[in-house]
Coordinates of C-alpha atoms in Angstrom, one line a residue:
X28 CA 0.2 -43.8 -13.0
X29 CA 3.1 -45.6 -11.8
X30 CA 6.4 -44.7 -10.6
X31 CA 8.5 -43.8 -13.2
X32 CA 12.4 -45.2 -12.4
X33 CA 13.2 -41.5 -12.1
X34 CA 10.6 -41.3 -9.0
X35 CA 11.9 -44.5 -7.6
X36 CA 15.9 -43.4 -7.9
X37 CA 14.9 -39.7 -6.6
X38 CA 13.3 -41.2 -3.5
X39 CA 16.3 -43.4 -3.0
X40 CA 18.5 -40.4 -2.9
X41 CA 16.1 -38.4 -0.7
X42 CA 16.7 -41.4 1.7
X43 CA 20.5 -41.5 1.3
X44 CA 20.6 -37.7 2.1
X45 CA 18.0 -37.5 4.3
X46 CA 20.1 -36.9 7.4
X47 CA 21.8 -33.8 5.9
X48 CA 20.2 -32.0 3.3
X49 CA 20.1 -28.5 3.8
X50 CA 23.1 -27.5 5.6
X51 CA 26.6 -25.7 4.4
X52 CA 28.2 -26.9 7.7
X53 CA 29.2 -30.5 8.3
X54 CA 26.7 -32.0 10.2
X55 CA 29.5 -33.4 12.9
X56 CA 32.1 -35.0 12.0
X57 CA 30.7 -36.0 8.3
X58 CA 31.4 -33.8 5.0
X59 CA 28.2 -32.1 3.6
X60 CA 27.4 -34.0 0.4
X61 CA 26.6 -31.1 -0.9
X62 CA 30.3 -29.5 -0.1
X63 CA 33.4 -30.1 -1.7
X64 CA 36.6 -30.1 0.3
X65 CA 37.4 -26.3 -0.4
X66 CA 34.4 -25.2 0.7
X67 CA 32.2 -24.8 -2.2
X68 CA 29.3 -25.9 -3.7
X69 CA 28.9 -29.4 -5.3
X70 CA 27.2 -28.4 -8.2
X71 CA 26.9 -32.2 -9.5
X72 CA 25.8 -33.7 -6.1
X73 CA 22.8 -31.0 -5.9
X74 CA 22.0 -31.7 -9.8
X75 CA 22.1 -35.9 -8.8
X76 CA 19.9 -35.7 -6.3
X77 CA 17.2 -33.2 -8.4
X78 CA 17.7 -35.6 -11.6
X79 CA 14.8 -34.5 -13.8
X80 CA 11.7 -34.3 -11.5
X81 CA 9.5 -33.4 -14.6
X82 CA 7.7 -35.4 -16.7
X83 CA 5.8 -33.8 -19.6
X84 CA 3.7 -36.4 -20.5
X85 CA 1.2 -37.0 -17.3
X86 CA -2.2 -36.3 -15.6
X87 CA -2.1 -32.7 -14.6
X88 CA -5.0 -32.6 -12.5
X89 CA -4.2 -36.1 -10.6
X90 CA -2.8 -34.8 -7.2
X91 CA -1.5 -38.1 -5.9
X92 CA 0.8 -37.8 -9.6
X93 CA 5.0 -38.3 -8.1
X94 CA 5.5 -35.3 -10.3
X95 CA 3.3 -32.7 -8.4
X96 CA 4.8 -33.9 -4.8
X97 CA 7.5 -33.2 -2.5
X98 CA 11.0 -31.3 -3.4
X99 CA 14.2 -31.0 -2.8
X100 CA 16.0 -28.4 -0.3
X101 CA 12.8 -26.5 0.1
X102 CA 10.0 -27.4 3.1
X103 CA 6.7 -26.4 4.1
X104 CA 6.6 -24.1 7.2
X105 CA 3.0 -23.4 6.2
X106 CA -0.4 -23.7 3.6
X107 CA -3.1 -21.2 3.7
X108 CA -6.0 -20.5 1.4
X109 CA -6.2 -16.9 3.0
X110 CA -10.0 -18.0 3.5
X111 CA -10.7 -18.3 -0.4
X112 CA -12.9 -21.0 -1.3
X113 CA -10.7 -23.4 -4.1
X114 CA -11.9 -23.7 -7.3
X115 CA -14.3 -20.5 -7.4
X116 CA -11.1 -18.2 -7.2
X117 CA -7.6 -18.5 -7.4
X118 CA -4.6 -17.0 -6.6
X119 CA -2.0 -14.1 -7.9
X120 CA 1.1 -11.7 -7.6
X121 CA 1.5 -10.7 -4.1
X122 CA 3.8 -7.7 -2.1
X123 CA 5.1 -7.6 1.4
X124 CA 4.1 -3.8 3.7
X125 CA 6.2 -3.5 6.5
X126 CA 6.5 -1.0 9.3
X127 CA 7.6 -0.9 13.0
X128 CA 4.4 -2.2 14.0
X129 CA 2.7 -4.5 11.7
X130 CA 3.9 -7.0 9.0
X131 CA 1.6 -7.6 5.9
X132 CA 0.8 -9.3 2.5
X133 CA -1.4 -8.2 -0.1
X134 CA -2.7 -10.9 -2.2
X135 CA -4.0 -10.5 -5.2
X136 CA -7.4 -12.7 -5.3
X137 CA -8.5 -13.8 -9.5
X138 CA -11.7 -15.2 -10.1
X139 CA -13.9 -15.9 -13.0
X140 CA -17.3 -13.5 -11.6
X141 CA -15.6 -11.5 -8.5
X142 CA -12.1 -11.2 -8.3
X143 CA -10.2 -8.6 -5.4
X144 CA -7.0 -9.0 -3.2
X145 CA -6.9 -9.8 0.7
X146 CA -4.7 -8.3 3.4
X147 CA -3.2 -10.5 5.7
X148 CA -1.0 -10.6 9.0
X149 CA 2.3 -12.5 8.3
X150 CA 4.4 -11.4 11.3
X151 CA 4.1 -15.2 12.1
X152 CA 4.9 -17.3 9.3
X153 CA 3.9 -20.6 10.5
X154 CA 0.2 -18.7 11.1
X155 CA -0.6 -16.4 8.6
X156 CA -4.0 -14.4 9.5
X157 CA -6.3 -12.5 7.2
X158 CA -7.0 -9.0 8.2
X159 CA -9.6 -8.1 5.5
X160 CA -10.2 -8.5 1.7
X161 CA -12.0 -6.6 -1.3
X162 CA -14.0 -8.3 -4.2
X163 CA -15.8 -7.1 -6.6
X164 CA -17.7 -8.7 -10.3
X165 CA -15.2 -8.8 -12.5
X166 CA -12.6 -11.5 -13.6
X167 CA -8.5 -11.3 -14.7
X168 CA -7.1 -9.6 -11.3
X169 CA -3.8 -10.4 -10.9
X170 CA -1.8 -7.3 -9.3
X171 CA -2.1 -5.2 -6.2
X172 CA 0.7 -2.8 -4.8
X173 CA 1.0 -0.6 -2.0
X174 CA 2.2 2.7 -1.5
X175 CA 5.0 2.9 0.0
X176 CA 3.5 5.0 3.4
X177 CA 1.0 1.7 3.3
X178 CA -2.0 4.3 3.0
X179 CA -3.2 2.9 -0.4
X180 CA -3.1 0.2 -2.2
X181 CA -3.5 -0.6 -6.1
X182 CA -5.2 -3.1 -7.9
X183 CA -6.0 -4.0 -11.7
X184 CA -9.1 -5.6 -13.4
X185 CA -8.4 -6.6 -17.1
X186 CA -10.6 -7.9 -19.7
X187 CA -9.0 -11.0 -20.8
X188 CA -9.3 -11.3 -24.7
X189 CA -10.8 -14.8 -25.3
X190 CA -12.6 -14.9 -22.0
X191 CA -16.3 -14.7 -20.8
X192 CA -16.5 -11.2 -19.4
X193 CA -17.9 -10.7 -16.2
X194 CA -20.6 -8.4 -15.9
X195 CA -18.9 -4.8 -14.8
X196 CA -19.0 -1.3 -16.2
X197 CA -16.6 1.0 -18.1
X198 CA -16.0 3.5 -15.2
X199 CA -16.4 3.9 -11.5
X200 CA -16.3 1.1 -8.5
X201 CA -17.5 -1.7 -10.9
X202 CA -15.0 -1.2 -13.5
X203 CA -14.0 -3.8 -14.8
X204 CA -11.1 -2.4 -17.6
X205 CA -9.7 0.0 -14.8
X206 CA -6.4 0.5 -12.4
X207 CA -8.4 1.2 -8.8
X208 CA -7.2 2.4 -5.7
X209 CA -8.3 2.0 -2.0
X210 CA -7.8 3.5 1.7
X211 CA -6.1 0.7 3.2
X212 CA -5.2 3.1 6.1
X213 CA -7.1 0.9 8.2
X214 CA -6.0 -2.8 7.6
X215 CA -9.7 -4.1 8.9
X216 CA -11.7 -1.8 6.5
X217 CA -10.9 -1.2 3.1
X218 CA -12.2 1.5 1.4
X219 CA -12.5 1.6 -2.3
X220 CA -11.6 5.7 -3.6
X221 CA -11.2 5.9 -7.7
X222 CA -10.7 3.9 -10.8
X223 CA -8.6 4.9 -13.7
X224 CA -10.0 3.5 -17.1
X225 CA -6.9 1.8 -19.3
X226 CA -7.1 1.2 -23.0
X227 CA -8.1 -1.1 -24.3
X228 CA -8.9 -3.8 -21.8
X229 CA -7.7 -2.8 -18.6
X230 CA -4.2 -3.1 -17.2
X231 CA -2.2 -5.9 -16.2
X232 CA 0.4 -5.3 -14.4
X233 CA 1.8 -1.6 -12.6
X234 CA 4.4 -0.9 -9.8
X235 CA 4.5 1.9 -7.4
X236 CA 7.8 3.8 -7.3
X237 CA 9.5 7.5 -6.3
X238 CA 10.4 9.6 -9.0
X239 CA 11.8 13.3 -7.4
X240 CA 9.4 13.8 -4.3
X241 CA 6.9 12.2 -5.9
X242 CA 5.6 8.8 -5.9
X243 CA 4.0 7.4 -9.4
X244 CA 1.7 4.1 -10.8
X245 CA 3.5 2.9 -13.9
X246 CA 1.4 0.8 -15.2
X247 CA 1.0 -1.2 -18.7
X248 CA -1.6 -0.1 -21.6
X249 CA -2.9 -3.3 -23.4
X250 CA -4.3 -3.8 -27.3
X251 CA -7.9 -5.0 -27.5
X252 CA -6.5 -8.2 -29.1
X253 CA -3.6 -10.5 -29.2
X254 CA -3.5 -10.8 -33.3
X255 CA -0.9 -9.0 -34.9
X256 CA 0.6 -6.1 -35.8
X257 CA 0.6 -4.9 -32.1
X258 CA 0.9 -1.3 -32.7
X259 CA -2.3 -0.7 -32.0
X260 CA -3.9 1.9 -29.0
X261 CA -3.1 0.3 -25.8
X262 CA 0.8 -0.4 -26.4
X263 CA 2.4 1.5 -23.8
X264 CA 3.6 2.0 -20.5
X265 CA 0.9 4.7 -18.5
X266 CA 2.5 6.6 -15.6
X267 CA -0.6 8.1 -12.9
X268 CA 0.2 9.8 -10.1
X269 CA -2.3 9.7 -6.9
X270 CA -3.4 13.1 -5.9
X271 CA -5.2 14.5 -2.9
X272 CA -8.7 16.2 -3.8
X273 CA -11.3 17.7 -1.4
X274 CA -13.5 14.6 -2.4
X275 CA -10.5 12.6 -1.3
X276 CA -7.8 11.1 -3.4
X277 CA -7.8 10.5 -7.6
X278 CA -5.9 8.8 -10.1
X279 CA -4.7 11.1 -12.7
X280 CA -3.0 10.0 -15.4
X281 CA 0.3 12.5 -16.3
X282 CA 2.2 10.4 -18.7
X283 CA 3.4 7.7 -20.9
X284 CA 5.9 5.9 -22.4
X285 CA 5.7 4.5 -26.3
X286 CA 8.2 3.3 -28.8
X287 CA 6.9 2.5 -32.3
X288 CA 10.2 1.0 -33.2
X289 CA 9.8 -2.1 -30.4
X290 CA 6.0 -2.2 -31.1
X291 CA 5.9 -3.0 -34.9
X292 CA 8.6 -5.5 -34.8
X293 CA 7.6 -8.6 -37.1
X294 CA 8.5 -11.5 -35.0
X295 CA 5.7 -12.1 -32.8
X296 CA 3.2 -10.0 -30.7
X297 CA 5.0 -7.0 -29.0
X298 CA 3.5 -4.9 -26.3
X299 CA 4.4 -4.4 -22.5
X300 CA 3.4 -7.2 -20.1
X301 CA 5.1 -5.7 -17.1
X302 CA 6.6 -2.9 -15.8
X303 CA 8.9 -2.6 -13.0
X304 CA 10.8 0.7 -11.9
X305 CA 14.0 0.9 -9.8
X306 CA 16.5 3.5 -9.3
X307 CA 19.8 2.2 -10.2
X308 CA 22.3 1.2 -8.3
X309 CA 25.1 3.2 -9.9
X310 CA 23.6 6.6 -11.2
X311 CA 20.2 6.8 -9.2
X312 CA 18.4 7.5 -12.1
X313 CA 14.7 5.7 -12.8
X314 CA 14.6 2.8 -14.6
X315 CA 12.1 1.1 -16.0
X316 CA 12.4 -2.8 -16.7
X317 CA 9.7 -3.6 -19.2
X318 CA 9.3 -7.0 -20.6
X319 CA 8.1 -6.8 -24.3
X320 CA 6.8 -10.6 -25.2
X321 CA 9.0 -11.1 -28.8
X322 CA 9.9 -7.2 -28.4
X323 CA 12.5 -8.3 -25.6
X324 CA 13.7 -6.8 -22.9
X325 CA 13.7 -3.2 -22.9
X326 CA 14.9 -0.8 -20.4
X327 CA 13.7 3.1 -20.4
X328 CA 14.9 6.3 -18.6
X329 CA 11.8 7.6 -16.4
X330 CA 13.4 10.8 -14.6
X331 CA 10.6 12.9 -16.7
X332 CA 7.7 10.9 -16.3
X333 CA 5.9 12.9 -18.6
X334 CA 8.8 12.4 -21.1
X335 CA 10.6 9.0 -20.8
X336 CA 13.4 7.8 -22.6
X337 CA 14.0 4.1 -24.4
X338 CA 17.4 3.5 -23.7
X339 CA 17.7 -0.4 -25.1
X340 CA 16.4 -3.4 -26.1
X341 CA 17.4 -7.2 -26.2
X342 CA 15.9 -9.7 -28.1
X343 CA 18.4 -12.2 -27.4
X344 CA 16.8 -15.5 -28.3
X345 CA 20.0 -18.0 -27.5
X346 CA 18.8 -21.3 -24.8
X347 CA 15.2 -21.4 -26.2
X348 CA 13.2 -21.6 -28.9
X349 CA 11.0 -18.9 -28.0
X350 CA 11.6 -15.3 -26.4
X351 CA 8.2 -14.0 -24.9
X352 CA 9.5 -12.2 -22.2
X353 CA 7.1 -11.6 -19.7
X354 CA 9.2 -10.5 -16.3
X355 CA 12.3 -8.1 -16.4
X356 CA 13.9 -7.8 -12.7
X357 CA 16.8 -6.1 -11.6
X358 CA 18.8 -7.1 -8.9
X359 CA 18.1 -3.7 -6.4
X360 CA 22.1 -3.2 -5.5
X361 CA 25.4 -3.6 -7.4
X362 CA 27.3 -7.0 -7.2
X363 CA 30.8 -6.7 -5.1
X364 CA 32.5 -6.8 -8.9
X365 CA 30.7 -3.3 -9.9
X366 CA 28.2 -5.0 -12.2
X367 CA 24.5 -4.7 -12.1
X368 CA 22.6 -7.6 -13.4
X369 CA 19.0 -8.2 -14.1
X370 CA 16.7 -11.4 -14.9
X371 CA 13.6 -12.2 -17.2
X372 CA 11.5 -15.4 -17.3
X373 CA 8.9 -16.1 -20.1
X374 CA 5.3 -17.0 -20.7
X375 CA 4.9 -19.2 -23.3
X376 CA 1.4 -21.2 -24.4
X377 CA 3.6 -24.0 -26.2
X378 CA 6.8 -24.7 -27.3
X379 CA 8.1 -28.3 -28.4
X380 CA 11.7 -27.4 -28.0
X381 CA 11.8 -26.6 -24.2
X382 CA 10.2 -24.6 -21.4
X383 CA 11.3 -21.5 -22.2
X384 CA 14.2 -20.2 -20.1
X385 CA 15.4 -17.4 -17.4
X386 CA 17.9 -15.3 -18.8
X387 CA 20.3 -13.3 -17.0
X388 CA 21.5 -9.8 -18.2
X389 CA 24.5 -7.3 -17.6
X390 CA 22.6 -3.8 -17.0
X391 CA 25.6 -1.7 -15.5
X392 CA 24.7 0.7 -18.8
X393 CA 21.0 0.2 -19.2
X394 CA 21.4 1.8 -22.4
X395 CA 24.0 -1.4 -23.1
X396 CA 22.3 -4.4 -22.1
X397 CA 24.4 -7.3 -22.8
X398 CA 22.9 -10.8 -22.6
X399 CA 24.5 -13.4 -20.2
X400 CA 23.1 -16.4 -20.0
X401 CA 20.6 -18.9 -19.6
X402 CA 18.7 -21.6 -17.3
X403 CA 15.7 -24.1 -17.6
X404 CA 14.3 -26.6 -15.8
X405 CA 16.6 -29.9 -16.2
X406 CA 15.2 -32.9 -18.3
X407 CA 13.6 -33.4 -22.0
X408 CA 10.7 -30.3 -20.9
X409 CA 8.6 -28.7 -23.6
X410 CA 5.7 -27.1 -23.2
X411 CA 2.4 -29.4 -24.7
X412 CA -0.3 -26.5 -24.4
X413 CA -2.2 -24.1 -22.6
X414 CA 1.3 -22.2 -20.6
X415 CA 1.3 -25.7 -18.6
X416 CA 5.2 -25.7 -17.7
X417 CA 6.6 -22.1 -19.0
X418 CA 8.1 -20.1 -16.7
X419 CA 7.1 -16.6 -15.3
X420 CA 9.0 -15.4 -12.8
X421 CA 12.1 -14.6 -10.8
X422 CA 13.2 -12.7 -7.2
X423 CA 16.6 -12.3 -6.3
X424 CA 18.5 -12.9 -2.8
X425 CA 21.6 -11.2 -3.2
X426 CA 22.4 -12.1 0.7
X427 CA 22.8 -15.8 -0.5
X428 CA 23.5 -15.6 -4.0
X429 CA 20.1 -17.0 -4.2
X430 CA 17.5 -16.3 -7.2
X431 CA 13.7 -17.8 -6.9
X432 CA 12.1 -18.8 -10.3
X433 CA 7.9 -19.4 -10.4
X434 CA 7.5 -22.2 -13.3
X435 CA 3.6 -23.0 -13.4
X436 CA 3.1 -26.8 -13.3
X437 CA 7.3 -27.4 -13.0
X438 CA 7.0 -25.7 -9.5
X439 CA 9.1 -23.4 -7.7
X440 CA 13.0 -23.1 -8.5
X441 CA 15.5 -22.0 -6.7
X442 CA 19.1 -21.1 -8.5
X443 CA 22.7 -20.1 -7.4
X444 CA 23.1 -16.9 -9.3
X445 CA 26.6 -16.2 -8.3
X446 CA 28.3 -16.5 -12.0
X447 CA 24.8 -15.6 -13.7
X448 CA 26.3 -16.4 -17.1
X449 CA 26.2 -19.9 -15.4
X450 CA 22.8 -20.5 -13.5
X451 CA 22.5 -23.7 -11.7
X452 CA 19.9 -25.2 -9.8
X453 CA 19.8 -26.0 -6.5
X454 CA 15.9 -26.6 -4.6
X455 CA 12.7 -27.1 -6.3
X456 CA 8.9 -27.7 -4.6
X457 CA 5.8 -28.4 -5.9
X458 CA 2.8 -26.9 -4.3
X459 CA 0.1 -29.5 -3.6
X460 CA -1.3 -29.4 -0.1
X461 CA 0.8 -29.8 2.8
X462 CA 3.0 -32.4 4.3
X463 CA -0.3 -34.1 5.8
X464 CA -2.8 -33.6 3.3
X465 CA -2.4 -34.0 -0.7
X466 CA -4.7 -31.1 -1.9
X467 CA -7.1 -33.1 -4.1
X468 CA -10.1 -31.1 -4.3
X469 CA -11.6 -28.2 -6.6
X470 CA -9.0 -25.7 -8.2
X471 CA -9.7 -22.7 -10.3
X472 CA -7.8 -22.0 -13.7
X473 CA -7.7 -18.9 -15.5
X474 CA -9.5 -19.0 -18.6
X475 CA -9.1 -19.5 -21.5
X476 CA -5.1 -19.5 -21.1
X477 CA -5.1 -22.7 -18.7
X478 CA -8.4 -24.1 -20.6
X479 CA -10.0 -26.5 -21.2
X480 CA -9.5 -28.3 -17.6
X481 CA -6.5 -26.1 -16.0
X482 CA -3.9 -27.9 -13.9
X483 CA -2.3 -28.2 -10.7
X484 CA 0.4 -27.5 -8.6
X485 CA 0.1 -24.4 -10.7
X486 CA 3.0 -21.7 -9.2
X487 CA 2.4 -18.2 -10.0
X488 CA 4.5 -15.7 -7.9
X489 CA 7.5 -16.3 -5.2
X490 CA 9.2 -13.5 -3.0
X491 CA 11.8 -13.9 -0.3
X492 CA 11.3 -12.5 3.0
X493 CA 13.7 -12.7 6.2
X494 CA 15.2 -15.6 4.4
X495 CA 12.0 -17.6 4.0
X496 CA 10.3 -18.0 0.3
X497 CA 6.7 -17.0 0.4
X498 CA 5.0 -18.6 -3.0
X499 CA 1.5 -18.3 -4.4
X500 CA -0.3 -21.0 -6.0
X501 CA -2.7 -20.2 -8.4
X502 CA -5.1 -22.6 -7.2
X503 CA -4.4 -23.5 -3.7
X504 CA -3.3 -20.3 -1.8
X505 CA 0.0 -19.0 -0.4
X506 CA 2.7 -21.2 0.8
X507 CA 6.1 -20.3 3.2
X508 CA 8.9 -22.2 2.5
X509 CA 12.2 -22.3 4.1
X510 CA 15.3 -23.0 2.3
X511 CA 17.4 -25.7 3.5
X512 CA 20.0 -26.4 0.8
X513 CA 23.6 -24.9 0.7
X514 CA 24.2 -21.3 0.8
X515 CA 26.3 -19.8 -2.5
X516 CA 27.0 -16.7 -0.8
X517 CA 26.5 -13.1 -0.5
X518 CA 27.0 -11.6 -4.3
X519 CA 26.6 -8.1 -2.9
X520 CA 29.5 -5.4 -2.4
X521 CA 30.5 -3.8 0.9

């Protein structure tokens, strides 16, 4: 394929601004072009020199393709496969451990036979080092958390509907519809413990979190099938609770959380994708952030675990053509005006209209969520097939005024988030290889979701760390970026 006039005008610019990109400070005695004279943020010299990187229409596998190169206000401080070999596994959600002596990452390892998640050393960024990893026959692994003491970690296995099942069992270490969890006292040696059976086909997605003085798995139940009506056995949130026996430490289910009124709506499948539970800022009460596909987004009162509370939902669908929300964050603190704001990003197979879009919301009441507006990736984007550009999902940086959005093929986005009624773009990268090497080789897809031939870059999961953006790849490993582009500003309170 040739370069487009948009490649050719976008390299220009890179040229132009090459000298000064990144910087809030004028470089010397010349203004910042990405400054105005009061101080702020040049909003329209940030969106000129990001144009619209994204073509729809082009070869998604071709690695030397303009479109799945380079970026803008985001470089590569480093590339590792985390010694996976490409295109036989792939690449997941990951979460950051980190004590007074050590400095991990837990990466969640997918696979189409064996599937797992590997512990690596990422005190030094530039050198990440893998520590140890578990695998095990079975396919759709895309989560693994860790308590918060770093003792044990979590890990799901799912039977994708649609897909070839790997050989596994119902129960016990080869289960392969299960929530497990390991030792991962000693970083060099895991050591698998119990597995927790989930209707109907394993669990998706959980998070760890403190409820009282103890800590809890909330994780997500999951119907047998994605055909409608949804209400079926699986639609719910599960809540475990890791306890100590003398043959060492279980899983044991002590709750759950269902609402037949958000699972039967009629406008599209409904059941939780993913869970996340934060106290909140204001009344220190549990809150769980689930994201309900065309259900919306729907928070719920966890201070009794074993009887949780809905306390709203949103289906706002203004900005898109779809809804499908598949990632419901909250920012962790209050903002410096009082409010509490949260964000959710889609997963959406197709959509002609556009990509889908991250939506920003006003949870100071979580039982009064009030919708506040919208982003999505600039330029004429729809989605063709097979989830190729849809969003999924989003980390605040409340230090900057920063927010980090994963878009599959479209890359990695980051956004100034300080009016988030008004989202506006200001980096994006697309994760190919490094700086001297163009990954061009094998890369593994999930199936059948990505099928028939998958694609690449492919951007699953990004998290910010002492400043630095840490991304995964689906099918070429775990990147660190730093952010070089203009700083919004702290959004936090004092």
């Amino acid at each position: 394929m040739q370069w487009s006039l948009r490649a050719v005008v976008l390299s220009l610019l890179l040229v132009t601004f090459a000298g000064c990109i990144g910087t809030t400070e004028p470089p010397g005695d010349e203004a910042s072009p990405f400054l105005k004279e009061d101080g702020s943020i040049d909003h329209d010299a940030v969106a000129a020199l990001i144009g619209a990187p994204i073509e729809v229409e082009h070869d998604h596998r071709a690695p030397t393709e303009p479109d799945h190169n380079g970026g803008v206000n985001l470089e590569l401080v480093s590339w590792n496969t985390l010694g996976i070999k490409l295109g036989e596994q792939g690449f997941a959600n990951f979460v950051f451990h980190e004590d007074d002596d050590e400095d991990l990452a837990f990466v969640a390892v997918d696979g189409d036979t064996t599937a797992g998640f590997v512990i690596a050393d990422v005190s030094d960024p530039a050198n990440v080092t893998v520590l140890d990893s578990y695998m095990m026959v079975g396919n759709s692994v895309q989560e693994v958390r860790v308590t918060a003491d770093g003792r044990y970690a979590l890990m799901n296995v799912q039977d994708l509907p649609g897909a070839e099942t790997a050989v596994g069992t119902a129960e016990g270490q080869g289960c392969t519809i299960c929530l497990h969890l390991f030792d991962v006292s000693d970083r060099t040696d895991v050591r698998w413990l119990d597995a927790l059976p989930v209707d109907n086909i394993g669990t998706h997605n959980m998070h760890v979190h403190t409820v009282g003085d103890t800590e809890y798995v909330f994780y997500v139940g999951q119907p047998a099938s994605y055909n409608f009506p949804t209400n079926l056995p699986g639609n719910y949130i599960g809540i475990a609770e890791i306890v100590t026996t003398p043959t060492g430490a279980k899983l044991v289910k002590v709750g759950e959380w269902r609402d037949p009124a958000v699972a039967k709506i009629d406008a599209g499948r409904s059941f939780p994708h993913d869970v996340l539970v934060y106290d909140h800022p204001l009344t220190g009460k549990p809150v769980g952030y689930l994201s309900y596909w065309d259900g919306g987004a729907v928070t719920v009162d966890f201070s009794d675990v074993r009887n949780p509370v809905t306390l709203d939902v949103d289906r706002t669908m203004d900005g898109s053509g779809a809804l499908a929300i598949h990632w419901f964050m909250p920012e962790p603190e209050a903002r410096a005006d009082g409010r509490v704001i949260a964000w959710s990003a889609p997963e959406i197979g197709s959509l002609e209209s556009d990509s889908g879009v991250v939506r920003a919301y006003d949870v100071t009441d979580p039982a009064d969520i009030k919708h506040l507006g919208v982003w999505g990736v600039p330029g004429e984007m729809s989605i063709p097939g097979k989830y190729v550009f849809s969003g999924h999902t989003t980390m605040p940086d409340m230090e900057r005024g920063l927010l980090a959005v994963s878009h599959y093929h479209a890359g990695v986005w980051v956004l100034d988030v300080t009016d988030p009624a008004a989202p506006k773009h200001l980096a994006y990268y697309m994760t190919n290889g490094n700086a001297t090497h163009t990954y061009d080789g094998d890369i593994w897809w999930k199936k059948p979701n990505f099928s028939p031939d998958g694609f690449g870059p492919n951007v699953y999961q990004a998290r910010w760390k002492d400043g630095q953006l840490f991304v995964t790849d689906r099918g070429t490993g775990l990147y660190v970026l730093d952010y070089t582009g203009p700083i919004p500003g702290s959004v936090l309170g004092q």
